[in-house]
Amino acid sequence: MKLFTAHLWIILAMTGNAVIAQSIDEFKYNNTFDPGANTVISNFQFNGYTNYWHDVYRDWVRYGNLFKIAVPKVDYTIAQSKVDIADDMGIPGLTVQEGFVNGLLDQSYAVLD
């Protein structure tokens, strides 16, 4: 019984604190709408293993805790893709230049051992 009473008091204390909030009468509208001025941008980078290796570079854009979007960092993502393509081709540690695969497939080539 003492355990039940202790849990009840904890639950009541937590709910009592959670109920205190801003009243609707205290809300003031300043008659301006400028989402760009109030956006929060967080840089996100993840280089790690879940089910496979990830290299993710993004900007998280939030506004008013209602809107959230993850925008990839284009320059970082392209650079990582160049490294990944070179690694898939069996030449790890290098990057592939733009147009390399297209030029490789356009002309005949010989494979050397």
PDB file of N, CA and C in Angstrom:
ATOM      1  N   MET A   1       0.819  -1.204   0.000  1.00  0.00           N
ATOM      2  CA  MET A   1       0.000   0.000   0.000  1.00  0.00           C
ATOM      3  C   MET A   1       0.860   1.264   0.000  1.00  0.00           C
ATOM      4  N   LYS A   2       1.987   1.214   0.754  1.00  0.00           N
ATOM      5  CA  LYS A   2       2.871   2.381   0.795  1.00  0.00           C
ATOM      6  C   LYS A   2       3.478   2.661  -0.579  1.00  0.00           C
ATOM      7  N   LEU A   3       3.780   1.581  -1.313  1.00  0.00           N
ATOM      8  CA  LEU A   3       4.356   1.744  -2.638  1.00  0.00           C
ATOM      9  C   LEU A   3       3.352   2.399  -3.579  1.00  0.00           C
ATOM     10  N   PHE A   4       2.095   1.977  -3.497  1.00  0.00           N
ATOM     11  CA  PHE A   4       1.052   2.568  -4.331  1.00  0.00           C
ATOM     12  C   PHE A   4       0.864   4.048  -4.008  1.00  0.00           C
ATOM     13  N   THR A   5       0.889   4.403  -2.738  1.00  0.00           N
ATOM     14  CA  THR A   5       0.728   5.791  -2.314  1.00  0.00           C
ATOM     15  C   THR A   5       1.894   6.648  -2.807  1.00  0.00           C
ATOM     16  N   ALA A   6       3.107   6.097  -2.737  1.00  0.00           N
ATOM     17  CA  ALA A   6       4.277   6.841  -3.209  1.00  0.00           C
ATOM     18  C   ALA A   6       4.185   7.099  -4.711  1.00  0.00           C
ATOM     19  N   HIS A   7       3.768   6.085  -5.468  1.00  0.00           N
ATOM     20  CA  HIS A   7       3.608   6.252  -6.914  1.00  0.00           C
ATOM     21  C   HIS A   7       2.515   7.271  -7.231  1.00  0.00           C
ATOM     22  N   LEU A   8       1.455   7.253  -6.466  1.00  0.00           N
ATOM     23  CA  LEU A   8       0.359   8.197  -6.672  1.00  0.00           C
ATOM     24  C   LEU A   8       0.832   9.627  -6.446  1.00  0.00           C
ATOM     25  N   TRP A   9       1.621   9.846  -5.410  1.00  0.00           N
ATOM     26  CA  TRP A   9       2.138  11.188  -5.127  1.00  0.00           C
ATOM     27  C   TRP A   9       3.077  11.656  -6.240  1.00  0.00           C
ATOM     28  N   ILE A  10       3.891  10.750  -6.747  1.00  0.00           N
ATOM     29  CA  ILE A  10       4.805  11.112  -7.836  1.00  0.00           C
ATOM     30  C   ILE A  10       4.020  11.489  -9.083  1.00  0.00           C
ATOM     31  N   ILE A  11       3.013  10.719  -9.402  1.00  0.00           N
ATOM     32  CA  ILE A  11       2.184  11.005 -10.582  1.00  0.00           C
ATOM     33  C   ILE A  11       1.457  12.345 -10.414  1.00  0.00           C
ATOM     34  N   LEU A  12       0.926  12.611  -9.239  1.00  0.00           N
ATOM     35  CA  LEU A  12       0.242  13.875  -8.999  1.00  0.00           C
ATOM     36  C   LEU A  12       1.205  15.056  -9.088  1.00  0.00           C
ATOM     37  N   ALA A  13       2.414  14.890  -8.575  1.00  0.00           N
ATOM     38  CA  ALA A  13       3.397  15.973  -8.632  1.00  0.00           C
ATOM     39  C   ALA A  13       3.799  16.262 -10.075  1.00  0.00           C
ATOM     40  N   MET A  14       3.971  15.204 -10.853  1.00  0.00           N
ATOM     41  CA  MET A  14       4.364  15.403 -12.255  1.00  0.00           C
ATOM     42  C   MET A  14       3.245  16.056 -13.056  1.00  0.00           C
ATOM     43  N   THR A  15       2.006  15.646 -12.821  1.00  0.00           N
ATOM     44  CA  THR A  15       0.894  16.225 -13.573  1.00  0.00           C
ATOM     45  C   THR A  15       0.625  17.646 -13.113  1.00  0.00           C
ATOM     46  N   GLY A  16       0.817  17.923 -11.868  1.00  0.00           N
ATOM     47  CA  GLY A  16       0.623  19.288 -11.380  1.00  0.00           C
ATOM     48  C   GLY A  16       1.606  20.246 -12.011  1.00  0.00           C
ATOM     49  N   ASN A  17       2.841  19.825 -12.219  1.00  0.00           N
ATOM     50  CA  ASN A  17       3.834  20.676 -12.861  1.00  0.00           C
ATOM     51  C   ASN A  17       3.570  20.802 -14.351  1.00  0.00           C
ATOM     52  N   ALA A  18       3.048  19.769 -14.971  1.00  0.00           N
ATOM     53  CA  ALA A  18       2.821  19.793 -16.414  1.00  0.00           C
ATOM     54  C   ALA A  18       1.632  20.671 -16.793  1.00  0.00           C
ATOM     55  N   VAL A  19       0.708  20.894 -15.871  1.00  0.00           N
ATOM     56  CA  VAL A  19      -0.498  21.645 -16.173  1.00  0.00           C
ATOM     57  C   VAL A  19      -0.226  23.144 -16.233  1.00  0.00           C
ATOM     58  N   ILE A  20       0.814  23.599 -15.564  1.00  0.00           N
ATOM     59  CA  ILE A  20       1.121  25.027 -15.556  1.00  0.00           C
ATOM     60  C   ILE A  20       1.636  25.418 -16.940  1.00  0.00           C
ATOM     61  N   ALA A  21       0.932  26.324 -17.592  1.00  0.00           N
ATOM     62  CA  ALA A  21       1.309  26.739 -18.942  1.00  0.00           C
ATOM     63  C   ALA A  21       0.865  28.176 -19.168  1.00  0.00           C
ATOM     64  N   GLN A  22       1.234  28.720 -20.320  1.00  0.00           N
ATOM     65  CA  GLN A  22       0.850  30.085 -20.649  1.00  0.00           C
ATOM     66  C   GLN A  22      -0.641  30.139 -20.937  1.00  0.00           C
ATOM     67  N   SER A  23      -1.260  31.136 -20.420  1.00  0.00           N
ATOM     68  CA  SER A  23      -2.683  31.317 -20.645  1.00  0.00           C
ATOM     69  C   SER A  23      -2.910  31.958 -22.014  1.00  0.00           C
ATOM     70  N   ILE A  24      -4.025  31.684 -22.634  1.00  0.00           N
ATOM     71  CA  ILE A  24      -4.330  32.242 -23.957  1.00  0.00           C
ATOM     72  C   ILE A  24      -4.504  33.757 -23.886  1.00  0.00           C
ATOM     73  N   ASP A  25      -4.869  34.268 -22.714  1.00  0.00           N
ATOM     74  CA  ASP A  25      -5.027  35.714 -22.554  1.00  0.00           C
ATOM     75  C   ASP A  25      -3.684  36.441 -22.604  1.00  0.00           C
ATOM     76  N   GLU A  26      -2.585  35.734 -22.290  1.00  0.00           N
ATOM     77  CA  GLU A  26      -1.257  36.347 -22.293  1.00  0.00           C
ATOM     78  C   GLU A  26      -0.624  36.363 -23.685  1.00  0.00           C
ATOM     79  N   PHE A  27      -1.236  35.701 -24.649  1.00  0.00           N
ATOM     80  CA  PHE A  27      -0.679  35.651 -25.995  1.00  0.00           C
ATOM     81  C   PHE A  27      -0.821  36.998 -26.680  1.00  0.00           C
ATOM     82  N   LYS A  28       0.289  37.469 -27.283  1.00  0.00           N
ATOM     83  CA  LYS A  28       0.255  38.746 -27.988  1.00  0.00           C
ATOM     84  C   LYS A  28       0.723  38.529 -29.412  1.00  0.00           C
ATOM     85  N   TYR A  29      -0.051  38.979 -30.357  1.00  0.00           N
ATOM     86  CA  TYR A  29       0.289  38.895 -31.778  1.00  0.00           C
ATOM     87  C   TYR A  29       0.899  40.218 -32.204  1.00  0.00           C
ATOM     88  N   ASN A  30       2.125  40.162 -32.766  1.00  0.00           N
ATOM     89  CA  ASN A  30       2.810  41.404 -33.120  1.00  0.00           C
ATOM     90  C   ASN A  30       2.555  41.837 -34.558  1.00  0.00           C
ATOM     91  N   ASN A  31       1.652  41.177 -35.252  1.00  0.00           N
ATOM     92  CA  ASN A  31       1.191  41.555 -36.578  1.00  0.00           C
ATOM     93  C   ASN A  31       2.283  41.498 -37.643  1.00  0.00           C
ATOM     94  N   THR A  32       3.264  40.651 -37.456  1.00  0.00           N
ATOM     95  CA  THR A  32       4.287  40.438 -38.471  1.00  0.00           C
ATOM     96  C   THR A  32       4.444  38.940 -38.702  1.00  0.00           C
ATOM     97  N   PHE A  33       4.787  38.590 -39.916  1.00  0.00           N
ATOM     98  CA  PHE A  33       5.038  37.190 -40.246  1.00  0.00           C
ATOM     99  C   PHE A  33       6.328  37.143 -41.046  1.00  0.00           C
ATOM    100  N   ASP A  34       7.398  36.738 -40.388  1.00  0.00           N
ATOM    101  CA  ASP A  34       8.699  36.648 -41.034  1.00  0.00           C
ATOM    102  C   ASP A  34       9.359  35.329 -40.617  1.00  0.00           C
ATOM    103  N   PRO A  35       9.026  34.218 -41.292  1.00  0.00           N
ATOM    104  CA  PRO A  35       9.595  32.932 -40.896  1.00  0.00           C
ATOM    105  C   PRO A  35      11.111  32.870 -41.044  1.00  0.00           C
ATOM    106  N   GLY A  36      11.657  33.619 -42.012  1.00  0.00           N
ATOM    107  CA  GLY A  36      13.099  33.586 -42.211  1.00  0.00           C
ATOM    108  C   GLY A  36      13.875  34.119 -41.026  1.00  0.00           C
ATOM    109  N   ALA A  37      13.296  35.063 -40.319  1.00  0.00           N
ATOM    110  CA  ALA A  37      13.987  35.651 -39.172  1.00  0.00           C
ATOM    111  C   ALA A  37      13.963  34.723 -37.958  1.00  0.00           C
ATOM    112  N   ASN A  38      13.011  33.831 -37.909  1.00  0.00           N
ATOM    113  CA  ASN A  38      12.859  32.975 -36.731  1.00  0.00           C
ATOM    114  C   ASN A  38      13.202  31.511 -36.984  1.00  0.00           C
ATOM    115  N   THR A  39      13.807  31.197 -38.111  1.00  0.00           N
ATOM    116  CA  THR A  39      14.165  29.802 -38.371  1.00  0.00           C
ATOM    117  C   THR A  39      15.411  29.432 -37.582  1.00  0.00           C
ATOM    118  N   VAL A  40      15.470  28.162 -37.222  1.00  0.00           N
ATOM    119  CA  VAL A  40      16.628  27.615 -36.521  1.00  0.00           C
ATOM    120  C   VAL A  40      17.245  26.577 -37.450  1.00  0.00           C
ATOM    121  N   ILE A  41      18.529  26.748 -37.784  1.00  0.00           N
ATOM    122  CA  ILE A  41      19.228  25.825 -38.677  1.00  0.00           C
ATOM    123  C   ILE A  41      20.278  25.080 -37.882  1.00  0.00           C
ATOM    124  N   SER A  42      20.206  23.760 -37.899  1.00  0.00           N
ATOM    125  CA  SER A  42      21.168  22.913 -37.198  1.00  0.00           C
ATOM    126  C   SER A  42      21.925  22.085 -38.219  1.00  0.00           C
ATOM    127  N   ASN A  43      23.248  22.073 -38.106  1.00  0.00           N
ATOM    128  CA  ASN A  43      24.060  21.240 -38.974  1.00  0.00           C
ATOM    129  C   ASN A  43      24.048  19.821 -38.440  1.00  0.00           C
ATOM    130  N   PHE A  44      23.828  18.851 -39.318  1.00  0.00           N
ATOM    131  CA  PHE A  44      23.789  17.455 -38.926  1.00  0.00           C
ATOM    132  C   PHE A  44      24.751  16.676 -39.803  1.00  0.00           C
ATOM    133  N   GLN A  45      25.629  15.929 -39.166  1.00  0.00           N
ATOM    134  CA  GLN A  45      26.558  15.067 -39.887  1.00  0.00           C
ATOM    135  C   GLN A  45      26.605  13.733 -39.159  1.00  0.00           C
ATOM    136  N   PHE A  46      26.401  12.662 -39.925  1.00  0.00           N
ATOM    137  CA  PHE A  46      26.492  11.324 -39.350  1.00  0.00           C
ATOM    138  C   PHE A  46      27.385  10.477 -40.228  1.00  0.00           C
ATOM    139  N   ASN A  47      28.475  10.033 -39.657  1.00  0.00           N
ATOM    140  CA  ASN A  47      29.370   9.093 -40.304  1.00  0.00           C
ATOM    141  C   ASN A  47      29.455   7.899 -39.362  1.00  0.00           C
ATOM    142  N   GLY A  48      28.701   6.873 -39.664  1.00  0.00           N
ATOM    143  CA  GLY A  48      28.688   5.733 -38.767  1.00  0.00           C
ATOM    144  C   GLY A  48      27.962   4.553 -39.353  1.00  0.00           C
ATOM    145  N   TYR A  49      27.895   3.516 -38.549  1.00  0.00           N
ATOM    146  CA  TYR A  49      27.350   2.237 -38.981  1.00  0.00           C
ATOM    147  C   TYR A  49      26.034   1.973 -38.287  1.00  0.00           C
ATOM    148  N   THR A  50      25.002   1.659 -39.066  1.00  0.00           N
ATOM    149  CA  THR A  50      23.752   1.117 -38.517  1.00  0.00           C
ATOM    150  C   THR A  50      23.622  -0.291 -39.070  1.00  0.00           C
ATOM    151  N   ASN A  51      22.931  -0.473 -40.181  1.00  0.00           N
ATOM    152  CA  ASN A  51      22.935  -1.746 -40.901  1.00  0.00           C
ATOM    153  C   ASN A  51      24.036  -1.754 -41.956  1.00  0.00           C
ATOM    154  N   TYR A  52      24.475  -0.587 -42.357  1.00  0.00           N
ATOM    155  CA  TYR A  52      25.591  -0.407 -43.296  1.00  0.00           C
ATOM    156  C   TYR A  52      26.205   0.948 -42.981  1.00  0.00           C
ATOM    157  N   TRP A  53      27.315   1.275 -43.620  1.00  0.00           N
ATOM    158  CA  TRP A  53      28.009   2.529 -43.342  1.00  0.00           C
ATOM    159  C   TRP A  53      27.287   3.708 -43.982  1.00  0.00           C
ATOM    160  N   HIS A  54      27.082   4.758 -43.206  1.00  0.00           N
ATOM    161  CA  HIS A  54      26.412   5.971 -43.675  1.00  0.00           C
ATOM    162  C   HIS A  54      27.382   7.144 -43.620  1.00  0.00           C
ATOM    163  N   ASP A  55      27.287   8.006 -44.597  1.00  0.00           N
ATOM    164  CA  ASP A  55      27.933   9.313 -44.579  1.00  0.00           C
ATOM    165  C   ASP A  55      26.855  10.313 -44.966  1.00  0.00           C
ATOM    166  N   VAL A  56      26.266  10.969 -43.972  1.00  0.00           N
ATOM    167  CA  VAL A  56      25.123  11.848 -44.193  1.00  0.00           C
ATOM    168  C   VAL A  56      25.497  13.263 -43.754  1.00  0.00           C
ATOM    169  N   TYR A  57      25.252  14.218 -44.624  1.00  0.00           N
ATOM    170  CA  TYR A  57      25.509  15.629 -44.336  1.00  0.00           C
ATOM    171  C   TYR A  57      24.238  16.405 -44.644  1.00  0.00           C
ATOM    172  N   ARG A  58      23.637  17.019 -43.619  1.00  0.00           N
ATOM    173  CA  ARG A  58      22.364  17.727 -43.820  1.00  0.00           C
ATOM    174  C   ARG A  58      22.294  18.973 -42.954  1.00  0.00           C
ATOM    175  N   ASP A  59      21.424  19.865 -43.328  1.00  0.00           N
ATOM    176  CA  ASP A  59      21.020  21.002 -42.502  1.00  0.00           C
ATOM    177  C   ASP A  59      19.570  20.770 -42.108  1.00  0.00           C
ATOM    178  N   TRP A  60      19.300  20.833 -40.821  1.00  0.00           N
ATOM    179  CA  TRP A  60      17.926  20.718 -40.342  1.00  0.00           C
ATOM    180  C   TRP A  60      17.392  22.131 -40.132  1.00  0.00           C
ATOM    181  N   VAL A  61      16.301  22.431 -40.802  1.00  0.00           N
ATOM    182  CA  VAL A  61      15.689  23.754 -40.711  1.00  0.00           C
ATOM    183  C   VAL A  61      14.371  23.603 -39.967  1.00  0.00           C
ATOM    184  N   ARG A  62      14.229  24.366 -38.880  1.00  0.00           N
ATOM    185  CA  ARG A  62      13.003  24.305 -38.067  1.00  0.00           C
ATOM    186  C   ARG A  62      12.430  25.693 -37.916  1.00  0.00           C
ATOM    187  N   TYR A  63      11.122  25.727 -37.783  1.00  0.00           N
ATOM    188  CA  TYR A  63      10.441  26.985 -37.549  1.00  0.00           C
ATOM    189  C   TYR A  63       9.285  26.759 -36.600  1.00  0.00           C
ATOM    190  N   GLY A  64       9.329  27.406 -35.481  1.00  0.00           N
ATOM    191  CA  GLY A  64       8.213  27.404 -34.543  1.00  0.00           C
ATOM    192  C   GLY A  64       7.825  26.036 -34.021  1.00  0.00           C
ATOM    193  N   ASN A  65       8.704  25.075 -34.034  1.00  0.00           N
ATOM    194  CA  ASN A  65       8.441  23.726 -33.557  1.00  0.00           C
ATOM    195  C   ASN A  65       7.281  23.075 -34.307  1.00  0.00           C
ATOM    196  N   LEU A  66       6.882  23.647 -35.433  1.00  0.00           N
ATOM    197  CA  LEU A  66       5.797  23.093 -36.232  1.00  0.00           C
ATOM    198  C   LEU A  66       6.295  22.582 -37.573  1.00  0.00           C
ATOM    199  N   PHE A  67       7.358  23.143 -38.066  1.00  0.00           N
ATOM    200  CA  PHE A  67       7.854  22.834 -39.395  1.00  0.00           C
ATOM    201  C   PHE A  67       9.297  22.386 -39.276  1.00  0.00           C
ATOM    202  N   LYS A  68       9.634  21.277 -39.914  1.00  0.00           N
ATOM    203  CA  LYS A  68      11.006  20.791 -39.895  1.00  0.00           C
ATOM    204  C   LYS A  68      11.312  20.152 -41.243  1.00  0.00           C
ATOM    205  N   ILE A  69      12.470  20.484 -41.794  1.00  0.00           N
ATOM    206  CA  ILE A  69      12.877  19.907 -43.065  1.00  0.00           C
ATOM    207  C   ILE A  69      14.371  19.619 -42.987  1.00  0.00           C
ATOM    208  N   ALA A  70      14.781  18.523 -43.590  1.00  0.00           N
ATOM    209  CA  ALA A  70      16.194  18.166 -43.676  1.00  0.00           C
ATOM    210  C   ALA A  70      16.654  18.411 -45.103  1.00  0.00           C
ATOM    211  N   VAL A  71      17.576  19.350 -45.267  1.00  0.00           N
ATOM    212  CA  VAL A  71      18.089  19.733 -46.576  1.00  0.00           C
ATOM    213  C   VAL A  71      19.510  19.191 -46.696  1.00  0.00           C
ATOM    214  N   PRO A  72      19.795  18.374 -47.728  1.00  0.00           N
ATOM    215  CA  PRO A  72      21.157  17.866 -47.862  1.00  0.00           C
ATOM    216  C   PRO A  72      22.138  18.980 -48.203  1.00  0.00           C
ATOM    217  N   LYS A  73      23.343  18.873 -47.651  1.00  0.00           N
ATOM    218  CA  LYS A  73      24.424  19.791 -48.031  1.00  0.00           C
ATOM    219  C   LYS A  73      24.985  19.286 -49.346  1.00  0.00           C
ATOM    220  N   VAL A  74      24.717  20.015 -50.419  1.00  0.00           N
ATOM    221  CA  VAL A  74      25.001  19.539 -51.760  1.00  0.00           C
ATOM    222  C   VAL A  74      26.493  19.316 -51.983  1.00  0.00           C
ATOM    223  N   ASP A  75      27.328  20.258 -51.587  1.00  0.00           N
ATOM    224  CA  ASP A  75      28.759  20.117 -51.849  1.00  0.00           C
ATOM    225  C   ASP A  75      29.371  18.940 -51.087  1.00  0.00           C
ATOM    226  N   TYR A  76      28.962  18.743 -49.839  1.00  0.00           N
ATOM    227  CA  TYR A  76      29.465  17.611 -49.061  1.00  0.00           C
ATOM    228  C   TYR A  76      28.965  16.289 -49.638  1.00  0.00           C
ATOM    229  N   THR A  77      27.692  16.247 -50.051  1.00  0.00           N
ATOM    230  CA  THR A  77      27.106  15.021 -50.578  1.00  0.00           C
ATOM    231  C   THR A  77      27.757  14.628 -51.902  1.00  0.00           C
ATOM    232  N   ILE A  78      28.030  15.596 -52.769  1.00  0.00           N
ATOM    233  CA  ILE A  78      28.691  15.302 -54.044  1.00  0.00           C
ATOM    234  C   ILE A  78      30.102  14.796 -53.801  1.00  0.00           C
ATOM    235  N   ALA A  79      30.836  15.436 -52.893  1.00  0.00           N
ATOM    236  CA  ALA A  79      32.202  14.994 -52.586  1.00  0.00           C
ATOM    237  C   ALA A  79      32.197  13.575 -52.022  1.00  0.00           C
ATOM    238  N   GLN A  80      31.234  13.258 -51.168  1.00  0.00           N
ATOM    239  CA  GLN A  80      31.151  11.908 -50.607  1.00  0.00           C
ATOM    240  C   GLN A  80      30.776  10.902 -51.684  1.00  0.00           C
ATOM    241  N   SER A  81      29.933  11.292 -52.635  1.00  0.00           N
ATOM    242  CA  SER A  81      29.566  10.392 -53.731  1.00  0.00           C
ATOM    243  C   SER A  81      30.764  10.059 -54.597  1.00  0.00           C
ATOM    244  N   LYS A  82      31.650  11.041 -54.826  1.00  0.00           N
ATOM    245  CA  LYS A  82      32.866  10.789 -55.599  1.00  0.00           C
ATOM    246  C   LYS A  82      33.754   9.761 -54.908  1.00  0.00           C
ATOM    247  N   VAL A  83      33.862   9.854 -53.595  1.00  0.00           N
ATOM    248  CA  VAL A  83      34.664   8.893 -52.832  1.00  0.00           C
ATOM    249  C   VAL A  83      33.999   7.516 -52.865  1.00  0.00           C
ATOM    250  N   ASP A  84      32.663   7.473 -52.714  1.00  0.00           N
ATOM    251  CA  ASP A  84      31.946   6.193 -52.712  1.00  0.00           C
ATOM    252  C   ASP A  84      32.045   5.490 -54.066  1.00  0.00           C
ATOM    253  N   ILE A  85      31.961   6.242 -55.166  1.00  0.00           N
ATOM    254  CA  ILE A  85      32.058   5.639 -56.502  1.00  0.00           C
ATOM    255  C   ILE A  85      33.441   5.052 -56.716  1.00  0.00           C
ATOM    256  N   ALA A  86      34.475   5.793 -56.315  1.00  0.00           N
ATOM    257  CA  ALA A  86      35.844   5.275 -56.442  1.00  0.00           C
ATOM    258  C   ALA A  86      36.028   4.016 -55.595  1.00  0.00           C
ATOM    259  N   ASP A  87      35.438   3.998 -54.428  1.00  0.00           N
ATOM    260  CA  ASP A  87      35.530   2.820 -53.563  1.00  0.00           C
ATOM    261  C   ASP A  87      34.795   1.633 -54.182  1.00  0.00           C
ATOM    262  N   ASP A  88      33.650   1.875 -54.785  1.00  0.00           N
ATOM    263  CA  ASP A  88      32.897   0.801 -55.448  1.00  0.00           C
ATOM    264  C   ASP A  88      33.634   0.265 -56.677  1.00  0.00           C
ATOM    265  N   MET A  89      34.442   1.111 -57.317  1.00  0.00           N
ATOM    266  CA  MET A  89      35.196   0.682 -58.490  1.00  0.00           C
ATOM    267  C   MET A  89      36.481  -0.056 -58.106  1.00  0.00           C
ATOM    268  N   GLY A  90      36.764  -0.133 -56.824  1.00  0.00           N
ATOM    269  CA  GLY A  90      37.938  -0.873 -56.372  1.00  0.00           C
ATOM    270  C   GLY A  90      39.190  -0.032 -56.233  1.00  0.00           C
ATOM    271  N   ILE A  91      39.050   1.267 -56.216  1.00  0.00           N
ATOM    272  CA  ILE A  91      40.200   2.142 -56.003  1.00  0.00           C
ATOM    273  C   ILE A  91      39.923   3.026 -54.780  1.00  0.00           C
ATOM    274  N   PRO A  92      39.964   2.428 -53.586  1.00  0.00           N
ATOM    275  CA  PRO A  92      39.641   3.185 -52.380  1.00  0.00           C
ATOM    276  C   PRO A  92      40.696   4.257 -52.087  1.00  0.00           C
ATOM    277  N   GLY A  93      40.266   5.320 -51.458  1.00  0.00           N
ATOM    278  CA  GLY A  93      41.163   6.401 -51.100  1.00  0.00           C
ATOM    279  C   GLY A  93      41.257   7.486 -52.139  1.00  0.00           C
ATOM    280  N   LEU A  94      40.662   7.305 -53.296  1.00  0.00           N
ATOM    281  CA  LEU A  94      40.691   8.310 -54.351  1.00  0.00           C
ATOM    282  C   LEU A  94      39.288   8.846 -54.584  1.00  0.00           C
ATOM    283  N   THR A  95      39.201   9.945 -55.304  1.00  0.00           N
ATOM    284  CA  THR A  95      37.902  10.473 -55.708  1.00  0.00           C
ATOM    285  C   THR A  95      37.797  10.424 -57.222  1.00  0.00           C
ATOM    286  N   VAL A  96      36.596  10.296 -57.730  1.00  0.00           N
ATOM    287  CA  VAL A  96      36.350  10.221 -59.164  1.00  0.00           C
ATOM    288  C   VAL A  96      36.005  11.619 -59.662  1.00  0.00           C
ATOM    289  N   GLN A  97      36.632  12.027 -60.742  1.00  0.00           N
ATOM    290  CA  GLN A  97      36.380  13.338 -61.327  1.00  0.00           C
ATOM    291  C   GLN A  97      35.071  13.302 -62.111  1.00  0.00           C
ATOM    292  N   GLU A  98      34.412  14.458 -62.208  1.00  0.00           N
ATOM    293  CA  GLU A  98      33.169  14.533 -62.973  1.00  0.00           C
ATOM    294  C   GLU A  98      33.422  14.122 -64.412  1.00  0.00           C
ATOM    295  N   GLY A  99      32.565  13.285 -64.941  1.00  0.00           N
ATOM    296  CA  GLY A  99      32.670  12.832 -66.317  1.00  0.00           C
ATOM    297  C   GLY A  99      33.558  11.620 -66.511  1.00  0.00           C
ATOM    298  N   PHE A 100      34.183  11.122 -65.450  1.00  0.00           N
ATOM    299  CA  PHE A 100      35.089   9.981 -65.586  1.00  0.00           C
ATOM    300  C   PHE A 100      34.340   8.719 -66.018  1.00  0.00           C
ATOM    301  N   VAL A 101      33.257   8.414 -65.353  1.00  0.00           N
ATOM    302  CA  VAL A 101      32.507   7.197 -65.683  1.00  0.00           C
ATOM    303  C   VAL A 101      31.893   7.320 -67.068  1.00  0.00           C
ATOM    304  N   ASN A 102      31.395   8.501 -67.429  1.00  0.00           N
ATOM    305  CA  ASN A 102      30.837   8.718 -68.761  1.00  0.00           C
ATOM    306  C   ASN A 102      31.906   8.522 -69.836  1.00  0.00           C
ATOM    307  N   GLY A 103      33.082   9.085 -69.622  1.00  0.00           N
ATOM    308  CA  GLY A 103      34.175   8.909 -70.569  1.00  0.00           C
ATOM    309  C   GLY A 103      34.665   7.478 -70.628  1.00  0.00           C
ATOM    310  N   LEU A 104      34.612   6.795 -69.502  1.00  0.00           N
ATOM    311  CA  LEU A 104      35.025   5.389 -69.455  1.00  0.00           C
ATOM    312  C   LEU A 104      34.077   4.506 -70.248  1.00  0.00           C
ATOM    313  N   LEU A 105      32.798   4.797 -70.193  1.00  0.00           N
ATOM    314  CA  LEU A 105      31.814   3.986 -70.896  1.00  0.00           C
ATOM    315  C   LEU A 105      31.660   4.372 -72.360  1.00  0.00           C
ATOM    316  N   ASP A 106      32.051   5.580 -72.747  1.00  0.00           N
ATOM    317  CA  ASP A 106      31.916   6.018 -74.134  1.00  0.00           C
ATOM    318  C   ASP A 106      32.925   5.344 -75.067  1.00  0.00           C
ATOM    319  N   GLN A 107      34.111   5.048 -74.573  1.00  0.00           N
ATOM    320  CA  GLN A 107      35.156   4.501 -75.417  1.00  0.00           C
ATOM    321  C   GLN A 107      35.529   3.098 -74.957  1.00  0.00           C
ATOM    322  N   SER A 108      36.117   2.337 -75.891  1.00  0.00           N
ATOM    323  CA  SER A 108      36.548   0.992 -75.506  1.00  0.00           C
ATOM    324  C   SER A 108      37.827   1.106 -74.669  1.00  0.00           C
ATOM    325  N   TYR A 109      38.006   0.193 -73.798  1.00  0.00           N
ATOM    326  CA  TYR A 109      39.178   0.207 -72.927  1.00  0.00           C
ATOM    327  C   TYR A 109      39.624  -1.215 -72.665  1.00  0.00           C
ATOM    328  N   ALA A 110      40.822  -1.354 -72.195  1.00  0.00           N
ATOM    329  CA  ALA A 110      41.401  -2.673 -71.891  1.00  0.00           C
ATOM    330  C   ALA A 110      41.640  -2.764 -70.401  1.00  0.00           C
ATOM    331  N   VAL A 111      41.369  -3.911 -69.851  1.00  0.00           N
ATOM    332  CA  VAL A 111      41.575  -4.130 -68.416  1.00  0.00           C
ATOM    333  C   VAL A 111      42.962  -4.731 -68.228  1.00  0.00           C
ATOM    334  N   LEU A 112      43.782  -4.116 -67.405  1.00  0.00           N
ATOM    335  CA  LEU A 112      45.121  -4.600 -67.124  1.00  0.00           C
ATOM    336  C   LEU A 112      45.132  -5.247 -65.747  1.00  0.00           C
ATOM    337  N   ASP A 113      45.891  -6.307 -65.620  1.00  0.00           N
ATOM    338  CA  ASP A 113      46.074  -6.957 -64.326  1.00  0.00           C
ATOM    339  C   ASP A 113      47.349  -6.463 -63.669  1.00  0.00           C
TER     340      ASP A 113
END
